PDB file of C-alpha atoms in Angstrom:
ATOM      1  CA  MET A   1     -12.266-134.860 -29.974  1.00  0.00           C
ATOM      2  CA  LYS A   2      -9.187-133.664 -28.296  1.00  0.00           C
ATOM      3  CA  ARG A   3      -7.688-132.279 -31.661  1.00  0.00           C
ATOM      4  CA  PHE A   4     -11.179-130.265 -32.303  1.00  0.00           C
ATOM      5  CA  PHE A   5     -10.869-128.848 -28.836  1.00  0.00           C
ATOM      6  CA  ILE A   6      -7.203-127.845 -29.648  1.00  0.00           C
ATOM      7  CA  PHE A   7      -8.167-126.574 -32.915  1.00  0.00           C
ATOM      8  CA  LYS A   8     -11.087-124.250 -30.988  1.00  0.00           C
ATOM      9  CA  LYS A   9      -8.604-122.967 -28.665  1.00  0.00           C
ATOM     10  CA  ILE A  10      -5.980-121.793 -31.760  1.00  0.00           C
ATOM     11  CA  ILE A  11      -8.679-120.289 -33.615  1.00  0.00           C
ATOM     12  CA  LEU A  12      -9.806-118.408 -30.453  1.00  0.00           C
ATOM     13  CA  LEU A  13      -6.251-117.462 -29.793  1.00  0.00           C
ATOM     14  CA  LEU A  14      -6.034-116.272 -33.153  1.00  0.00           C
ATOM     15  CA  ALA A  15      -9.019-114.208 -33.041  1.00  0.00           C
ATOM     16  CA  LEU A  16      -8.075-112.461 -29.764  1.00  0.00           C
ATOM     17  CA  ILE A  17      -4.678-111.769 -31.214  1.00  0.00           C
ATOM     18  CA  HIS A  18      -6.123-110.143 -34.351  1.00  0.00           C
ATOM     19  CA  TYR A  19      -8.567-108.249 -32.355  1.00  0.00           C
ATOM     20  CA  GLY A  20      -5.964-107.010 -29.546  1.00  0.00           C
ATOM     21  CA  THR A  21      -3.327-105.672 -32.246  1.00  0.00           C
ATOM     22  CA  ASN A  22      -6.099-103.438 -33.605  1.00  0.00           C
ATOM     23  CA  GLY A  23      -6.668-101.946 -30.458  1.00  0.00           C
ATOM     24  CA  ALA A  24      -2.794-101.147 -30.010  1.00  0.00           C
ATOM     25  CA  TYR A  25      -2.521 -99.632 -33.039  1.00  0.00           C
ATOM     26  CA  ALA A  26      -5.222 -96.966 -31.950  1.00  0.00           C
ATOM     27  CA  ILE A  27      -3.256 -96.617 -29.008  1.00  0.00           C
ATOM     28  CA  ARG A  28       0.078 -95.750 -30.792  1.00  0.00           C
ATOM     29  CA  THR A  29      -1.252 -93.130 -32.805  1.00  0.00           C
ATOM     30  CA  GLN A  30       0.407 -89.557 -32.445  1.00  0.00           C
ATOM     31  CA  PRO A  31      -1.668 -87.215 -30.833  1.00  0.00           C
ATOM     32  CA  THR A  32      -2.738 -83.924 -32.873  1.00  0.00           C
ATOM     33  CA  SER A  33      -1.095 -80.739 -31.772  1.00  0.00           C
ATOM     34  CA  MET A  34      -2.594 -77.775 -30.282  1.00  0.00           C
ATOM     35  CA  ILE A  35      -4.318 -75.230 -32.541  1.00  0.00           C
ATOM     36  CA  GLN A  36      -1.634 -72.245 -32.507  1.00  0.00           C
ATOM     37  CA  GLY A  37      -3.368 -68.793 -32.755  1.00  0.00           C
ATOM     38  CA  HIS A  38      -1.698 -65.195 -32.738  1.00  0.00           C
ATOM     39  CA  ALA A  39      -0.754 -62.990 -30.139  1.00  0.00           C
ATOM     40  CA  PRO A  40      -2.723 -59.884 -29.738  1.00  0.00           C
ATOM     41  CA  LYS A  41      -1.067 -56.302 -30.745  1.00  0.00           C
ATOM     42  CA  LEU A  42      -1.102 -52.544 -30.428  1.00  0.00           C
ATOM     43  CA  ASN A  43      -0.765 -50.716 -33.698  1.00  0.00           C
ATOM     44  CA  LYS A  44      -0.729 -47.134 -32.556  1.00  0.00           C
ATOM     45  CA  ILE A  45      -0.495 -45.682 -29.017  1.00  0.00           C
ATOM     46  CA  ASP A  46      -1.020 -41.698 -28.936  1.00  0.00           C
ATOM     47  CA  PHE A  47      -1.116 -39.245 -25.861  1.00  0.00           C
ATOM     48  CA  LEU A  48      -3.416 -36.608 -25.094  1.00  0.00           C
ATOM     49  CA  PHE A  49      -3.072 -34.081 -22.409  1.00  0.00           C
ATOM     50  CA  SER A  50      -6.316 -32.098 -20.849  1.00  0.00           C
ATOM     51  CA  GLY A  51      -4.608 -29.272 -19.401  1.00  0.00           C
ATOM     52  CA  SER A  52      -3.974 -26.146 -21.262  1.00  0.00           C
ATOM     53  CA  GLY A  53      -0.517 -24.756 -19.754  1.00  0.00           C
ATOM     54  CA  THR A  54       2.878 -25.782 -20.971  1.00  0.00           C
ATOM     55  CA  LYS A  55       3.744 -27.293 -17.531  1.00  0.00           C
ATOM     56  CA  LEU A  56       1.950 -30.715 -15.735  1.00  0.00           C
ATOM     57  CA  THR A  57      -0.004 -30.051 -12.873  1.00  0.00           C
ATOM     58  CA  ILE A  58      -1.824 -31.934 -10.173  1.00  0.00           C
ATOM     59  CA  GLY A  59      -5.265 -33.337 -11.235  1.00  0.00           C
ATOM     60  CA  GLU A  60      -5.018 -32.638 -14.695  1.00  0.00           C
ATOM     61  CA  LYS A  61      -5.467 -35.693 -16.989  1.00  0.00           C
ATOM     62  CA  ILE A  62      -3.036 -37.611 -19.421  1.00  0.00           C
ATOM     63  CA  GLN A  63      -4.862 -40.094 -21.646  1.00  0.00           C
ATOM     64  CA  LEU A  64      -3.101 -42.869 -23.351  1.00  0.00           C
ATOM     65  CA  GLU A  65      -5.258 -44.362 -26.304  1.00  0.00           C
ATOM     66  CA  TYR A  66      -4.228 -47.644 -28.573  1.00  0.00           C
ATOM     67  CA  ASN A  67      -5.683 -49.533 -31.444  1.00  0.00           C
ATOM     68  CA  TYR A  68      -5.874 -53.110 -30.554  1.00  0.00           C
ATOM     69  CA  GLN A  69      -5.522 -55.891 -33.371  1.00  0.00           C
ATOM     70  CA  ASP A  70      -5.704 -59.683 -32.620  1.00  0.00           C
ATOM     71  CA  GLU A  71      -6.014 -61.701 -35.913  1.00  0.00           C
ATOM     72  CA  ASP A  72      -8.197 -64.295 -34.190  1.00  0.00           C
ATOM     73  CA  GLY A  73     -10.627 -62.060 -32.943  1.00  0.00           C
ATOM     74  CA  ASP A  74     -10.102 -62.595 -29.518  1.00  0.00           C
ATOM     75  CA  ALA A  75     -11.442 -59.805 -27.249  1.00  0.00           C
ATOM     76  CA  ASP A  76      -9.125 -56.772 -25.663  1.00  0.00           C
ATOM     77  CA  ASP A  77      -7.740 -57.148 -21.998  1.00  0.00           C
ATOM     78  CA  SER A  78      -4.999 -55.092 -22.569  1.00  0.00           C
ATOM     79  CA  ALA A  79      -6.329 -51.866 -20.595  1.00  0.00           C
ATOM     80  CA  ASN A  80      -6.154 -53.885 -17.510  1.00  0.00           C
ATOM     81  CA  HIS A  81      -2.526 -54.692 -17.782  1.00  0.00           C
ATOM     82  CA  ILE A  82      -1.082 -50.978 -18.252  1.00  0.00           C
ATOM     83  CA  GLU A  83       1.245 -49.221 -15.490  1.00  0.00           C
ATOM     84  CA  TRP A  84       1.948 -45.540 -15.238  1.00  0.00           C
ATOM     85  CA  TYR A  85       5.271 -44.653 -13.510  1.00  0.00           C
ATOM     86  CA  ALA A  86       6.183 -40.859 -12.304  1.00  0.00           C
ATOM     87  CA  ILE A  87       9.925 -40.233 -13.467  1.00  0.00           C
ATOM     88  CA  THR A  88      11.475 -38.186 -10.539  1.00  0.00           C
ATOM     89  CA  SER A  89      15.207 -37.286  -9.707  1.00  0.00           C
ATOM     90  CA  THR A  90      15.861 -40.549  -7.486  1.00  0.00           C
ATOM     91  CA  GLY A  91      14.511 -42.896 -10.165  1.00  0.00           C
ATOM     92  CA  GLU A  92      11.210 -44.053 -11.101  1.00  0.00           C
ATOM     93  CA  LYS A  93       7.588 -45.189  -8.887  1.00  0.00           C
ATOM     94  CA  GLN A  94       4.713 -46.848 -10.028  1.00  0.00           C
ATOM     95  CA  LEU A  95       1.561 -44.556  -9.405  1.00  0.00           C
ATOM     96  CA  PRO A  96      -1.295 -46.311  -7.607  1.00  0.00           C
ATOM     97  CA  ALA A  97      -4.386 -47.872  -9.773  1.00  0.00           C
ATOM     98  CA  THR A  98      -6.790 -45.733  -7.965  1.00  0.00           C
ATOM     99  CA  ASP A  99      -5.620 -42.443  -9.751  1.00  0.00           C
ATOM    100  CA  ILE A 100      -5.945 -44.479 -13.281  1.00  0.00           C
ATOM    101  CA  THR A 101      -9.214 -45.088 -15.451  1.00  0.00           C
ATOM    102  CA  ASN A 102      -8.906 -47.951 -18.064  1.00  0.00           C
ATOM    103  CA  THR A 103     -11.451 -48.765 -20.888  1.00  0.00           C
ATOM    104  CA  SER A 104     -10.525 -51.868 -23.155  1.00  0.00           C
ATOM    105  CA  ALA A 105     -11.210 -51.585 -27.142  1.00  0.00           C
ATOM    106  CA  PRO A 106     -14.876 -52.508 -27.788  1.00  0.00           C
ATOM    107  CA  ASP A 107     -13.621 -54.697 -30.930  1.00  0.00           C
ATOM    108  CA  ASN A 108     -11.203 -55.230 -33.122  1.00  0.00           C
ATOM    109  CA  SER A 109     -11.999 -52.769 -35.905  1.00  0.00           C
ATOM    110  CA  ALA A 110      -9.265 -50.451 -37.007  1.00  0.00           C
ATOM    111  CA  THR A 111     -10.956 -47.412 -35.578  1.00  0.00           C
ATOM    112  CA  ALA A 112     -11.979 -49.493 -31.803  1.00  0.00           C
ATOM    113  CA  THR A 113      -9.453 -47.669 -29.138  1.00  0.00           C
ATOM    114  CA  GLY A 114      -8.948 -48.817 -25.548  1.00  0.00           C
ATOM    115  CA  LYS A 115      -7.883 -46.036 -23.154  1.00  0.00           C
ATOM    116  CA  SER A 116      -6.174 -45.303 -20.062  1.00  0.00           C
ATOM    117  CA  THR A 117      -6.458 -42.171 -18.271  1.00  0.00           C
ATOM    118  CA  LEU A 118      -4.037 -40.843 -15.496  1.00  0.00           C
ATOM    119  CA  THR A 119      -5.481 -38.196 -13.198  1.00  0.00           C
ATOM    120  CA  ILE A 120      -1.911 -36.585 -12.222  1.00  0.00           C
ATOM    121  CA  PRO A 121      -1.647 -37.438  -8.360  1.00  0.00           C
ATOM    122  CA  THR A 122       0.108 -35.720  -5.807  1.00  0.00           C
ATOM    123  CA  SER A 123       2.629 -38.458  -5.445  1.00  0.00           C
ATOM    124  CA  ALA A 124       3.714 -37.260  -8.637  1.00  0.00           C
ATOM    125  CA  LEU A 125       4.780 -33.954  -7.413  1.00  0.00           C
ATOM    126  CA  GLY A 126       8.199 -32.929  -8.683  1.00  0.00           C
ATOM    127  CA  ALA A 127       8.197 -35.735 -11.377  1.00  0.00           C
ATOM    128  CA  THR A 128       9.738 -34.783 -14.564  1.00  0.00           C
ATOM    129  CA  GLY A 129       8.109 -36.676 -16.577  1.00  0.00           C
ATOM    130  CA  PHE A 130       5.893 -40.079 -16.941  1.00  0.00           C
ATOM    131  CA  LYS A 131       6.461 -43.647 -18.304  1.00  0.00           C
ATOM    132  CA  VAL A 132       4.129 -46.289 -19.558  1.00  0.00           C
ATOM    133  CA  LYS A 133       4.419 -50.248 -19.682  1.00  0.00           C
ATOM    134  CA  ILE A 134       1.683 -51.869 -21.681  1.00  0.00           C
ATOM    135  CA  ILE A 135       1.123 -55.716 -22.173  1.00  0.00           C
ATOM    136  CA  PRO A 136      -1.105 -56.420 -24.906  1.00  0.00           C
ATOM    137  CA  THR A 137      -3.568 -58.894 -23.741  1.00  0.00           C
ATOM    138  CA  SER A 138      -6.605 -60.736 -24.750  1.00  0.00           C
ATOM    139  CA  LEU A 139      -9.333 -62.263 -22.826  1.00  0.00           C
ATOM    140  CA  THR A 140      -8.886 -65.596 -24.523  1.00  0.00           C
ATOM    141  CA  GLY A 141      -7.077 -67.467 -27.108  1.00  0.00           C
ATOM    142  CA  ILE A 142      -3.161 -69.168 -27.275  1.00  0.00           C
ATOM    143  CA  PRO A 143      -0.907 -67.076 -27.045  1.00  0.00           C
ATOM    144  CA  HIS A 144      -3.181 -64.439 -25.067  1.00  0.00           C
ATOM    145  CA  ILE A 145      -0.065 -61.854 -24.026  1.00  0.00           C
ATOM    146  CA  GLY A 146       1.645 -60.119 -26.881  1.00  0.00           C
ATOM    147  CA  GLU A 147       4.831 -58.298 -27.049  1.00  0.00           C
ATOM    148  CA  ILE A 148       5.458 -55.628 -23.961  1.00  0.00           C
ATOM    149  CA  ILE A 149       5.593 -51.965 -24.730  1.00  0.00           C
ATOM    150  CA  THR A 150       7.657 -49.927 -22.942  1.00  0.00           C
ATOM    151  CA  ILE A 151       7.285 -46.052 -23.524  1.00  0.00           C
ATOM    152  CA  ASP A 152      10.059 -44.248 -21.077  1.00  0.00           C
ATOM    153  CA  ASP A 153       8.804 -40.920 -21.796  1.00  0.00           C
ATOM    154  CA  ILE A 154       5.314 -39.936 -23.326  1.00  0.00           C
ATOM    155  CA  THR A 155       6.724 -36.680 -24.605  1.00  0.00           C
ATOM    156  CA  ALA A 156       9.064 -38.694 -26.778  1.00  0.00           C
ATOM    157  CA  ASN A 157       6.592 -41.690 -27.753  1.00  0.00           C
ATOM    158  CA  THR A 158       7.753 -43.827 -30.911  1.00  0.00           C
ATOM    159  CA  HIS A 159       4.502 -45.630 -31.302  1.00  0.00           C
ATOM    160  CA  GLY A 160       2.518 -42.323 -31.868  1.00  0.00           C
ATOM    161  CA  THR A 161       1.185 -39.108 -31.016  1.00  0.00           C
ATOM    162  CA  SER A 162       3.490 -37.501 -27.932  1.00  0.00           C
ATOM    163  CA  ILE A 163       2.611 -34.774 -25.353  1.00  0.00           C
ATOM    164  CA  GLY A 164       4.540 -31.895 -25.477  1.00  0.00           C
ATOM    165  CA  VAL A 165       4.081 -30.597 -21.787  1.00  0.00           C
ATOM    166  CA  THR A 166       6.721 -31.067 -19.655  1.00  0.00           C
ATOM    167  CA  GLY A 167       7.351 -31.467 -15.723  1.00  0.00           C
ATOM    168  CA  PRO A 168       8.340 -30.870 -13.220  1.00  0.00           C
ATOM    169  CA  VAL A 169       4.977 -31.718 -11.992  1.00  0.00           C
ATOM    170  CA  GLY A 170       3.505 -28.917  -9.770  1.00  0.00           C
ATOM    171  CA  PHE A 171       0.538 -27.720  -8.179  1.00  0.00           C
ATOM    172  CA  GLY A 172      -0.428 -24.595 -10.938  1.00  0.00           C
ATOM    173  CA  ASP A 173      -2.181 -22.367  -9.695  1.00  0.00           C
ATOM    174  CA  LYS A 174      -4.459 -24.149  -7.080  1.00  0.00           C
ATOM    175  CA  LEU A 175      -2.779 -25.435  -4.094  1.00  0.00           C
ATOM    176  CA  PRO A 176      -4.969 -27.835  -2.174  1.00  0.00           C
ATOM    177  CA  SER A 177      -6.323 -27.026   0.807  1.00  0.00           C
ATOM    178  CA  HIS A 178      -4.293 -28.845   3.105  1.00  0.00           C
ATOM    179  CA  ILE A 179      -1.203 -26.921   2.076  1.00  0.00           C
ATOM    180  CA  VAL A 180      -0.878 -23.726   3.405  1.00  0.00           C
ATOM    181  CA  PRO A 181       2.065 -21.253   1.515  1.00  0.00           C
ATOM    182  CA  ALA A 182       5.179 -20.563   3.617  1.00  0.00           C
ATOM    183  CA  PHE A 183       4.586 -16.828   3.690  1.00  0.00           C
ATOM    184  CA  MET A 184       1.472 -17.222   5.776  1.00  0.00           C
ATOM    185  CA  LEU A 185       3.434 -18.891   8.241  1.00  0.00           C
ATOM    186  CA  ALA A 186       6.202 -16.773   8.797  1.00  0.00           C
ATOM    187  CA  PRO A 187       5.927 -14.557  11.698  1.00  0.00           C
ATOM    188  CA  ILE A 188       5.373 -10.493  11.299  1.00  0.00           C
ATOM    189  CA  PRO A 189       7.979  -8.472  12.633  1.00  0.00           C
ATOM    190  CA  ALA A 190       7.139  -6.035  15.332  1.00  0.00           C
ATOM    191  CA  LEU A 191       6.775  -2.802  13.632  1.00  0.00           C
ATOM    192  CA  GLN A 192       9.265  -0.398  15.471  1.00  0.00           C
ATOM    193  CA  ARG A 193       8.587   3.665  15.795  1.00  0.00           C
ATOM    194  CA  THR A 194      11.789   5.617  14.928  1.00  0.00           C
TER     195      THR A 194
END
């Protein structure tokens, strides 16, 4: 009887080893890799100018239009990643978002465009030009950020249409109400009789 009991223990031990090693094999399998998508791209970037003159003036609009493409069909979020800079004699300064209106491309079609419109602010007075930095971005997907595009001078755009108007940015023929021309502040000399 003692032999039979030892025999049962051995069979039980072999069964446990057999079933235990099957579970160990499952633990040692290689993990699957993540699905790798495509980064979003901007195929064409054009600039449009709302003014009628040959000089940039405060209050006029410069519009950037781009064609968004994402091979995976991810929705556009690039318009929220556009920065405008005024180029001055002392360097460049980023313009506030309050002067910029952005609209993302509605889909991935070849004709769908995203837009960013800058209303030239008084903080850009005297600027000799404008620079734009765009980060192609999708709402979802991996990767969701594409290659950064920097256009150092919107009058020399290598990604599409440029604008032909130049700086320095001025007031044009409309002065803001809080600015009084210097000739109105000068004292009037007393008239003398001869």
